[in-house]
CSV table of C-alpha atoms and ligand atoms in Angstrom, one decimal:
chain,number,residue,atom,x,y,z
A,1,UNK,CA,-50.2,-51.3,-45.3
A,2,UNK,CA,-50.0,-49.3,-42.1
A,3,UNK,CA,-47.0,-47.5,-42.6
A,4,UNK,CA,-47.6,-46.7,-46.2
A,5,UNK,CA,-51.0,-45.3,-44.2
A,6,UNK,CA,-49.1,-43.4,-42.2
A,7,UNK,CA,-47.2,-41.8,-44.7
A,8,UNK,CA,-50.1,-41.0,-46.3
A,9,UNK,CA,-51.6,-38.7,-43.9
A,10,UNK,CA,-48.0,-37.4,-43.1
A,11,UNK,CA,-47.6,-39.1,-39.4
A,12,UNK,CA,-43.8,-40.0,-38.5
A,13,UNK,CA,-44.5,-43.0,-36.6
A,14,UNK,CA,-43.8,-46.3,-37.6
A,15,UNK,CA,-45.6,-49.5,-37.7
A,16,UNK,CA,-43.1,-52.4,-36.5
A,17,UNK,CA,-44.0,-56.5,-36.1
A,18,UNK,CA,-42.4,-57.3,-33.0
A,19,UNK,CA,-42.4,-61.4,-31.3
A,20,UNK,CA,-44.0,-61.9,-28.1
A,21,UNK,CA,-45.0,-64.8,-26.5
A,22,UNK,CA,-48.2,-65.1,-24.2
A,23,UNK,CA,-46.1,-65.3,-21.3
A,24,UNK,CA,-44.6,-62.3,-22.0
A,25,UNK,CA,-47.5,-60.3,-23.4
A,26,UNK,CA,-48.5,-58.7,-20.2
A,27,UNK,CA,-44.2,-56.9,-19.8
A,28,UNK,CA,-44.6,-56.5,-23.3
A,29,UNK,CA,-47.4,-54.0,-23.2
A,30,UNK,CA,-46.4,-52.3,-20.2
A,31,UNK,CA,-42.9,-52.0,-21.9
A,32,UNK,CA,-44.8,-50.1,-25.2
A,33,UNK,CA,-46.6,-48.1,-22.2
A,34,UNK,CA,-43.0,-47.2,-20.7
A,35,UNK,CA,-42.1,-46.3,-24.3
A,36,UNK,CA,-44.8,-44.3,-24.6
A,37,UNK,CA,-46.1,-46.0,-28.2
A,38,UNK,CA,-49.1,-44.8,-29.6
A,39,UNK,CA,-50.6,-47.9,-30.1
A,40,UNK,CA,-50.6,-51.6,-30.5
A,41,UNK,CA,-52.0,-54.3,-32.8
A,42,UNK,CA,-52.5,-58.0,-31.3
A,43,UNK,CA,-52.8,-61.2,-33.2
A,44,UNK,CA,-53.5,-64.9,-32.5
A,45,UNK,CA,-53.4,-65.9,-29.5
A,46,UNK,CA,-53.3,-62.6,-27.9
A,47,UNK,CA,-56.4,-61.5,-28.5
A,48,UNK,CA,-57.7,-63.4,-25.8
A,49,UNK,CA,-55.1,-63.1,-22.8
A,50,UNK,CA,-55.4,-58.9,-23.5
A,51,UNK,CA,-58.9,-58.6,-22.4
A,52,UNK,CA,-57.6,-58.9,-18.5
A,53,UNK,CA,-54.1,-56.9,-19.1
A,54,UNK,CA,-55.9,-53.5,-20.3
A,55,UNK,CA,-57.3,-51.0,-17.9
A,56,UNK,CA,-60.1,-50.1,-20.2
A,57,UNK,CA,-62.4,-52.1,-23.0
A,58,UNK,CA,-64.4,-50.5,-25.7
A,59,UNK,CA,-67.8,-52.0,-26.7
A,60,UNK,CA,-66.5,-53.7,-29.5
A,61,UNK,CA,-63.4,-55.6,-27.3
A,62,UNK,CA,-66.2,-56.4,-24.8
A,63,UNK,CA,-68.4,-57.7,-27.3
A,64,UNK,CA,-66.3,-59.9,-29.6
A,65,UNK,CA,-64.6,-61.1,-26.4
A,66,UNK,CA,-61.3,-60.3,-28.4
A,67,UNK,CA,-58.6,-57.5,-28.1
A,68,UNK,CA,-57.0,-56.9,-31.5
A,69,UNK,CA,-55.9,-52.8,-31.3
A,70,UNK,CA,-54.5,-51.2,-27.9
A,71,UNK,CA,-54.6,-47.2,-27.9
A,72,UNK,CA,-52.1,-45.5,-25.1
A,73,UNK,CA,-54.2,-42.7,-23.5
A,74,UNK,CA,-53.1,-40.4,-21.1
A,75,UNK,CA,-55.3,-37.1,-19.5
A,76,UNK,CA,-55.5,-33.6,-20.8
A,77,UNK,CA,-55.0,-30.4,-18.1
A,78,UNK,CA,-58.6,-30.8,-18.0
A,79,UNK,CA,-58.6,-34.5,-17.0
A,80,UNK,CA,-60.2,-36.0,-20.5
A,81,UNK,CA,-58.5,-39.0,-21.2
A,82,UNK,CA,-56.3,-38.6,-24.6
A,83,UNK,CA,-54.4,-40.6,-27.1
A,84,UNK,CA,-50.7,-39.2,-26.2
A,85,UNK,CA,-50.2,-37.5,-29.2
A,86,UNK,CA,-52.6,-35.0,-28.9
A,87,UNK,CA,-51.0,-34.0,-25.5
A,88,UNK,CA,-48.2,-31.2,-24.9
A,89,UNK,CA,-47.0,-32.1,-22.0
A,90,UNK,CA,-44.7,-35.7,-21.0
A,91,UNK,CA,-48.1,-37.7,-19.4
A,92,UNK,CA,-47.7,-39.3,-15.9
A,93,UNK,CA,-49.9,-41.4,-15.8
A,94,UNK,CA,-50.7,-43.6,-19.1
A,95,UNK,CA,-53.8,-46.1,-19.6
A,96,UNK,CA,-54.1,-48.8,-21.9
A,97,UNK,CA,-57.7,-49.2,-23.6
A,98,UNK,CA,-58.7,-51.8,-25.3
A,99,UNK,CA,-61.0,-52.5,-29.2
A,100,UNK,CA,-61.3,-55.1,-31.2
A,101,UNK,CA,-61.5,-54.2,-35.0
A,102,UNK,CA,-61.9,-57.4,-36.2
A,103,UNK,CA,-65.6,-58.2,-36.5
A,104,UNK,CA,-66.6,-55.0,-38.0
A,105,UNK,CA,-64.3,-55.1,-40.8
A,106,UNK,CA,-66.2,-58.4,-42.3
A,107,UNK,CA,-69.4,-56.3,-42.4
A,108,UNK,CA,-67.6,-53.8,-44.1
A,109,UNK,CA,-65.8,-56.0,-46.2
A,110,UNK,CA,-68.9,-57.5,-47.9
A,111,UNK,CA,-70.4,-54.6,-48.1
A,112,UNK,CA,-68.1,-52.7,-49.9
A,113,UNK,CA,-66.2,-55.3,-51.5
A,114,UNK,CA,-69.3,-57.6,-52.5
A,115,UNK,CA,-71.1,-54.2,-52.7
A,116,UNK,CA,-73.9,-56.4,-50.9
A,117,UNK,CA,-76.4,-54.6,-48.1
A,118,UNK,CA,-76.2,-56.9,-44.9
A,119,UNK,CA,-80.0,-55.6,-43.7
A,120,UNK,CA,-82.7,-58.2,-44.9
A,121,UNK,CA,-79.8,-60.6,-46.9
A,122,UNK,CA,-80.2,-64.4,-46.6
A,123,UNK,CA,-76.8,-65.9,-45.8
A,124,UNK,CA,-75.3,-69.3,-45.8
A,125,UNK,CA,-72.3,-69.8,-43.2
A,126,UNK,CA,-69.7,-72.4,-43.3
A,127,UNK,CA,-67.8,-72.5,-40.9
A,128,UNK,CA,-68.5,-72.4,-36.7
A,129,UNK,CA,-64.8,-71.5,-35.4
A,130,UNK,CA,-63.6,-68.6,-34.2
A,131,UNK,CA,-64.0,-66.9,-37.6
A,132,UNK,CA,-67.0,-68.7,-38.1
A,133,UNK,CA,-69.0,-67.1,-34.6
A,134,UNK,CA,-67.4,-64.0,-35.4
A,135,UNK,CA,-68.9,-63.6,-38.4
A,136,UNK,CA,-72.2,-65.1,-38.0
A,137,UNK,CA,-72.7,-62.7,-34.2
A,138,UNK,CA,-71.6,-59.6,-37.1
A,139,UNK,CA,-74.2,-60.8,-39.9
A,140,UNK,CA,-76.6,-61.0,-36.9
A,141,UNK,CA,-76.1,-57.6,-35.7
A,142,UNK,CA,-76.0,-55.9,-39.3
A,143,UNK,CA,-79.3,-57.4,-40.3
A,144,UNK,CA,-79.0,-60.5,-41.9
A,145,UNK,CA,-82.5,-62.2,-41.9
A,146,UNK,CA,-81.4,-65.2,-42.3
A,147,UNK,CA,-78.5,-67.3,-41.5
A,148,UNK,CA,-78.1,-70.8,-42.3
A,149,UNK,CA,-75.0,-72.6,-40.5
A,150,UNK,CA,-73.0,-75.3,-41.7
A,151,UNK,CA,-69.9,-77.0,-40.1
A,152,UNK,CA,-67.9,-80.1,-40.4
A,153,UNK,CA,-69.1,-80.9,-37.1
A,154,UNK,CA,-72.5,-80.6,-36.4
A,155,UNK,CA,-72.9,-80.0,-33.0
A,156,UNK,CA,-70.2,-76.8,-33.1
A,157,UNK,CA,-73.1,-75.0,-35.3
A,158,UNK,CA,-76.2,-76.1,-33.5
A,159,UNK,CA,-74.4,-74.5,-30.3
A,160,UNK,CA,-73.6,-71.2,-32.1
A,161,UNK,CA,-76.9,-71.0,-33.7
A,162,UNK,CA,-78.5,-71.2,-30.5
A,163,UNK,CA,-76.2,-68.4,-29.0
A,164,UNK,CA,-77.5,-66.2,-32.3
A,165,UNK,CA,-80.9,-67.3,-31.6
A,166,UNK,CA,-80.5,-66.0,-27.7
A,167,UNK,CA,-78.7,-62.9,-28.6
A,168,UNK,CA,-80.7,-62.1,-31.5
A,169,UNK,CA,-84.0,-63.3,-31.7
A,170,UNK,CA,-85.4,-61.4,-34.8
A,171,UNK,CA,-82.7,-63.4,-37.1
A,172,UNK,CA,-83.8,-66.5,-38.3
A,173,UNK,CA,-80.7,-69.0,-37.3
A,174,UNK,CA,-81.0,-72.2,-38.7
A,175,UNK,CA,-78.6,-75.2,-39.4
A,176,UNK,CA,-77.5,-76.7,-42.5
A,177,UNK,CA,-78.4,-75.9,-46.2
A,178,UNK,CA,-81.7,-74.0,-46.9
A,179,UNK,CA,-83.9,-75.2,-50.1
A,180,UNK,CA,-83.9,-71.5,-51.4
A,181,UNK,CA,-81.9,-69.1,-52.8
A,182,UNK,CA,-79.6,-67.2,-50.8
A,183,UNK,CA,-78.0,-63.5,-51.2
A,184,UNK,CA,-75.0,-64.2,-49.7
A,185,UNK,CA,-72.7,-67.3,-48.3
A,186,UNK,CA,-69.3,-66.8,-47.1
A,187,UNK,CA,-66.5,-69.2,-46.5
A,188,UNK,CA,-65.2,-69.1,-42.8
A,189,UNK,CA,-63.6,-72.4,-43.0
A,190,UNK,CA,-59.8,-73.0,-43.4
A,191,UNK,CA,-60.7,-75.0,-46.8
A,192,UNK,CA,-59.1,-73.5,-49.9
A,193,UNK,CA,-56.0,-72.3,-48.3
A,194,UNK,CA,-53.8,-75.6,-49.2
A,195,UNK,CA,-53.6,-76.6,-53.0
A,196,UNK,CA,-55.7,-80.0,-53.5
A,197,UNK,CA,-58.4,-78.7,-50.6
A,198,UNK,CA,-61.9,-80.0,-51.2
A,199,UNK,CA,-64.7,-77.3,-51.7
A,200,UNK,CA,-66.1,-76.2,-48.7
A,201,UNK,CA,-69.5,-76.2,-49.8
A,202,UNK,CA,-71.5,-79.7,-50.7
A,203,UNK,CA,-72.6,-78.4,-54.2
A,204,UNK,CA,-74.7,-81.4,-54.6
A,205,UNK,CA,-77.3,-80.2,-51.5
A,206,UNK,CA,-76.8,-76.8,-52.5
A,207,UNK,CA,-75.6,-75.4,-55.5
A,208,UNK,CA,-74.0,-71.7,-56.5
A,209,UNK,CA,-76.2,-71.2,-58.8
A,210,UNK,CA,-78.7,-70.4,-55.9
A,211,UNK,CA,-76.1,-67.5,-54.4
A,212,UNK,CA,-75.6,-63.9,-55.3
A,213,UNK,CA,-72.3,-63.5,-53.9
A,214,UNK,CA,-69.8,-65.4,-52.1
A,215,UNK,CA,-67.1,-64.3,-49.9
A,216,UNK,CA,-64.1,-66.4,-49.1
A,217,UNK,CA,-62.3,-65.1,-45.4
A,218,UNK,CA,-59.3,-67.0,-47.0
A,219,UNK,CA,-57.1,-64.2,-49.0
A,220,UNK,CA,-54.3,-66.7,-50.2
A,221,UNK,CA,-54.3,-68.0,-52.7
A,222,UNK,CA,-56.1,-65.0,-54.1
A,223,UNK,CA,-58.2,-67.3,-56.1
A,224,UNK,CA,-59.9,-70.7,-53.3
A,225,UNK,CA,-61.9,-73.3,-55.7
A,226,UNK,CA,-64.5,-71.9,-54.3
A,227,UNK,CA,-63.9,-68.6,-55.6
A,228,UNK,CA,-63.1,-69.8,-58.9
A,229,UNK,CA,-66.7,-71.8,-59.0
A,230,UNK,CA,-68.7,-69.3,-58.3
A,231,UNK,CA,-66.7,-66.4,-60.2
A,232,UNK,CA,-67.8,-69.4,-63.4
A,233,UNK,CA,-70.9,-69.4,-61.9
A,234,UNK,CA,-71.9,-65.8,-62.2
A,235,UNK,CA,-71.6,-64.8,-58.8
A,236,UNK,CA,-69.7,-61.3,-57.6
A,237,UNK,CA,-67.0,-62.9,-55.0
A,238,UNK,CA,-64.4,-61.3,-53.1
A,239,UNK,CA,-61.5,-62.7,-51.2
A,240,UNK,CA,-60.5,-62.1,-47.1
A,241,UNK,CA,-58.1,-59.4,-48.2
A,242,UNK,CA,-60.3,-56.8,-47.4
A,243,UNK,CA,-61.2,-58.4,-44.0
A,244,UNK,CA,-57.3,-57.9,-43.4
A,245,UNK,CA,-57.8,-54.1,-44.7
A,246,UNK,CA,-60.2,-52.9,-43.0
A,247,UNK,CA,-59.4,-54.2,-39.3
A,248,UNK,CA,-56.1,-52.3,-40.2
A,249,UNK,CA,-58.0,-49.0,-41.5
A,250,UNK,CA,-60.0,-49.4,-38.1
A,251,UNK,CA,-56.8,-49.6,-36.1
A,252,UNK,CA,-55.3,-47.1,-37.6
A,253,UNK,CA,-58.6,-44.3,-37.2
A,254,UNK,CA,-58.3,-45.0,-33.6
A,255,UNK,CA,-54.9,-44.4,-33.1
A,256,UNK,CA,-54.6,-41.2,-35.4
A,257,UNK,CA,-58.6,-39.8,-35.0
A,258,UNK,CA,-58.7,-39.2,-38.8
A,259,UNK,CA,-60.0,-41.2,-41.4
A,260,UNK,CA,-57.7,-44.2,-42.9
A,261,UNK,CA,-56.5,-43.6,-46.9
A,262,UNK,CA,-57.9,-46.7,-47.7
A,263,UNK,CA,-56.8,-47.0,-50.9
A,264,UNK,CA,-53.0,-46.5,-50.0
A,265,UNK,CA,-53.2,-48.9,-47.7
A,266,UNK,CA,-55.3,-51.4,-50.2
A,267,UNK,CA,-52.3,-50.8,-52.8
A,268,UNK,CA,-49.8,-51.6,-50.2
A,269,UNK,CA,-51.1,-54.7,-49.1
A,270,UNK,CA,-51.7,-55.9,-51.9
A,271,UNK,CA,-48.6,-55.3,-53.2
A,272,UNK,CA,-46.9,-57.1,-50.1
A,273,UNK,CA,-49.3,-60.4,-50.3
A,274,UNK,CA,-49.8,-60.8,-53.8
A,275,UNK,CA,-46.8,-58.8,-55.3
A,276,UNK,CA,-43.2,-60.4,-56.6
B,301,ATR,P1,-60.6,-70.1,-37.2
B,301,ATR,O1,-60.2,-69.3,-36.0
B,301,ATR,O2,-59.9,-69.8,-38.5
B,301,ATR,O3,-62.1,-70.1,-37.4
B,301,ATR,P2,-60.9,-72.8,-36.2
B,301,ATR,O4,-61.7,-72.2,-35.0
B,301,ATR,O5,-60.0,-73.9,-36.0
B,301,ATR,O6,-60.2,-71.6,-37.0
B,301,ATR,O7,-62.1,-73.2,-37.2
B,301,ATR,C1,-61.7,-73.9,-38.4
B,301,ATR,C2,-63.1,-74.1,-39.2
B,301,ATR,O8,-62.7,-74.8,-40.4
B,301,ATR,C3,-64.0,-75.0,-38.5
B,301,ATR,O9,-65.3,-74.7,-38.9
B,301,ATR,C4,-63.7,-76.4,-39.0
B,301,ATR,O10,-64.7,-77.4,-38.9
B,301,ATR,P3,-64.8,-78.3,-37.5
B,301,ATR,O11,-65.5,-77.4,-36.5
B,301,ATR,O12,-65.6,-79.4,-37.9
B,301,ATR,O13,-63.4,-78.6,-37.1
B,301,ATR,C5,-63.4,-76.1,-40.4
B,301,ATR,N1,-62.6,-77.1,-41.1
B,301,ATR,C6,-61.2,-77.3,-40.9
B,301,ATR,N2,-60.8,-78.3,-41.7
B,301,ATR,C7,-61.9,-78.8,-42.3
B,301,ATR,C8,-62.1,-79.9,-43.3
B,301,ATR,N3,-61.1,-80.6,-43.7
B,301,ATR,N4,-63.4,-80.1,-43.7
B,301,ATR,C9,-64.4,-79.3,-43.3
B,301,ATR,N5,-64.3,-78.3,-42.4
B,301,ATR,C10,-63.0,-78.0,-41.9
């Protein structure tokens, strides 16, 4: 996805996996420093350890609590800090500054791919991990007057509906299944990913037939039981592929400071995850 991105708008970098492991996170990012990379991308369980190894956060690292994208910075002959390709001169002094891409792309995501305005929608949750408060503190922020949590274990989604409720009082935050119709419900549970998984939903206290849409954050298989449900159902669905595109896209607007060829990068991925 990211290097067929880059190709696209005709950069010669490259976009390479590399192993680290939390012990060695904080050399390796002051080894891509040394190198002078443009950038980095940080998965599970970086994330977390990154927000104390980078000399600067962004709004979105310091708000998600998460670290996903690293951009190497270094100051122009009039002092403004710049990512190091944009500079003519070998830098001497690099910073590392720190976004997380993560939680915006699930707004994005079901708005684009759902094609499903967050302000004003009525959303049921499942789900109160990591994914699960990510997305619920995102619907939050983008609108959502409603939210109605559900998880496995109870007391994990009373606790995140009162966060909501304290850092976003004009949302309604409630838990378990409402009696009404819904716009929206999304699947932030790791249900569906193994063959033979139960549904993540309790159809019996609430039924798909009272949803709109329904996004699953689980892109393989392409298809959950859930998916395939509410696809019979009548209900627009979308898979977490585009989650997985558009925190990419993000990355790769901050690193370059031009928009991402989405579509590229959509053909590319989806060539590599669902592709022979
Ligand atoms: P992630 O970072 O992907 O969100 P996580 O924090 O481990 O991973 O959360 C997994 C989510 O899937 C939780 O909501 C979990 O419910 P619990 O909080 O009760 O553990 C849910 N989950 C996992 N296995 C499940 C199962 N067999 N039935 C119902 N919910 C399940």
């Amino acid at each position: 996805m990211q290097n067929a991105g880059l190709a696209a708008l005709g950069l010669d970098w490259r976009y390479v996996a590399f192993d680290v492991s939390p012990e060695n996170l904080r050399e390796a990012i002051a080894g891509a420093k040394a190198m002078k990379f443009i950038g980095l991308n940080l998965t599970v369980p970086h994330k977390l350890l990154a927000l104390d190894m980078v000399d600067l956060l962004d709004a979105s690292a310091h708000t998600w609590g998460a670290v996903n994208t690293i951009r190497f910075e270094a100051q122009d002959a009039r002092g403004a800090w710049q990512p190091l390709h944009l500079l003519e001169e070998s830098p001497k002094e690099i910073r590392t500054h720190g976004f997380n891409t993560d939680a915006d792309a699930i707004a994005r995501a079901i708005r684009e791919d759902l094609d499903l305005p967050l302000r004003g929608a009525r959303v049921v949750l499942l789900g109160a991990g990591g994914a699960g408060r990510a997305a619920a503190l995102k619907l939050a922020e983008t609108g959502a007057s409603e939210l109605h949590l559900v998880n496995r274990t109870r007391s994990k989604a009373e606790e995140l509906a009162q966060e909501i409720q304290q850092r976003h009082a004009e949302v309604d935050v409630r838990v378990g299944y409402p009696k009404h119709a819904v716009e929206l419900l999304v699947n932030a549970t790791s249900l569906g990913l193994k063959s033979g998984d139960a549904l993540p939903l309790d159809d019996r206290a609430f039924p798909l037939r009272n949803v709109d849409a329904v996004y699953d954050m689980i892109y393989r298989p392409a298809e959950t039981p859930l998916l395939r449900a509410a696809r019979e159902e009548g209900c627009r669905v979308a898979n977490g592929l585009g989650m997985l595109l558009y925190q990419g896209a993000k990355a790769l607007e901050i690193w370059a400071g031009r928009p991402a060829p989405i579509a590229v990068m959509r053909a590319a991925l989806e060539q590599n995850v669902y592709g022979e």
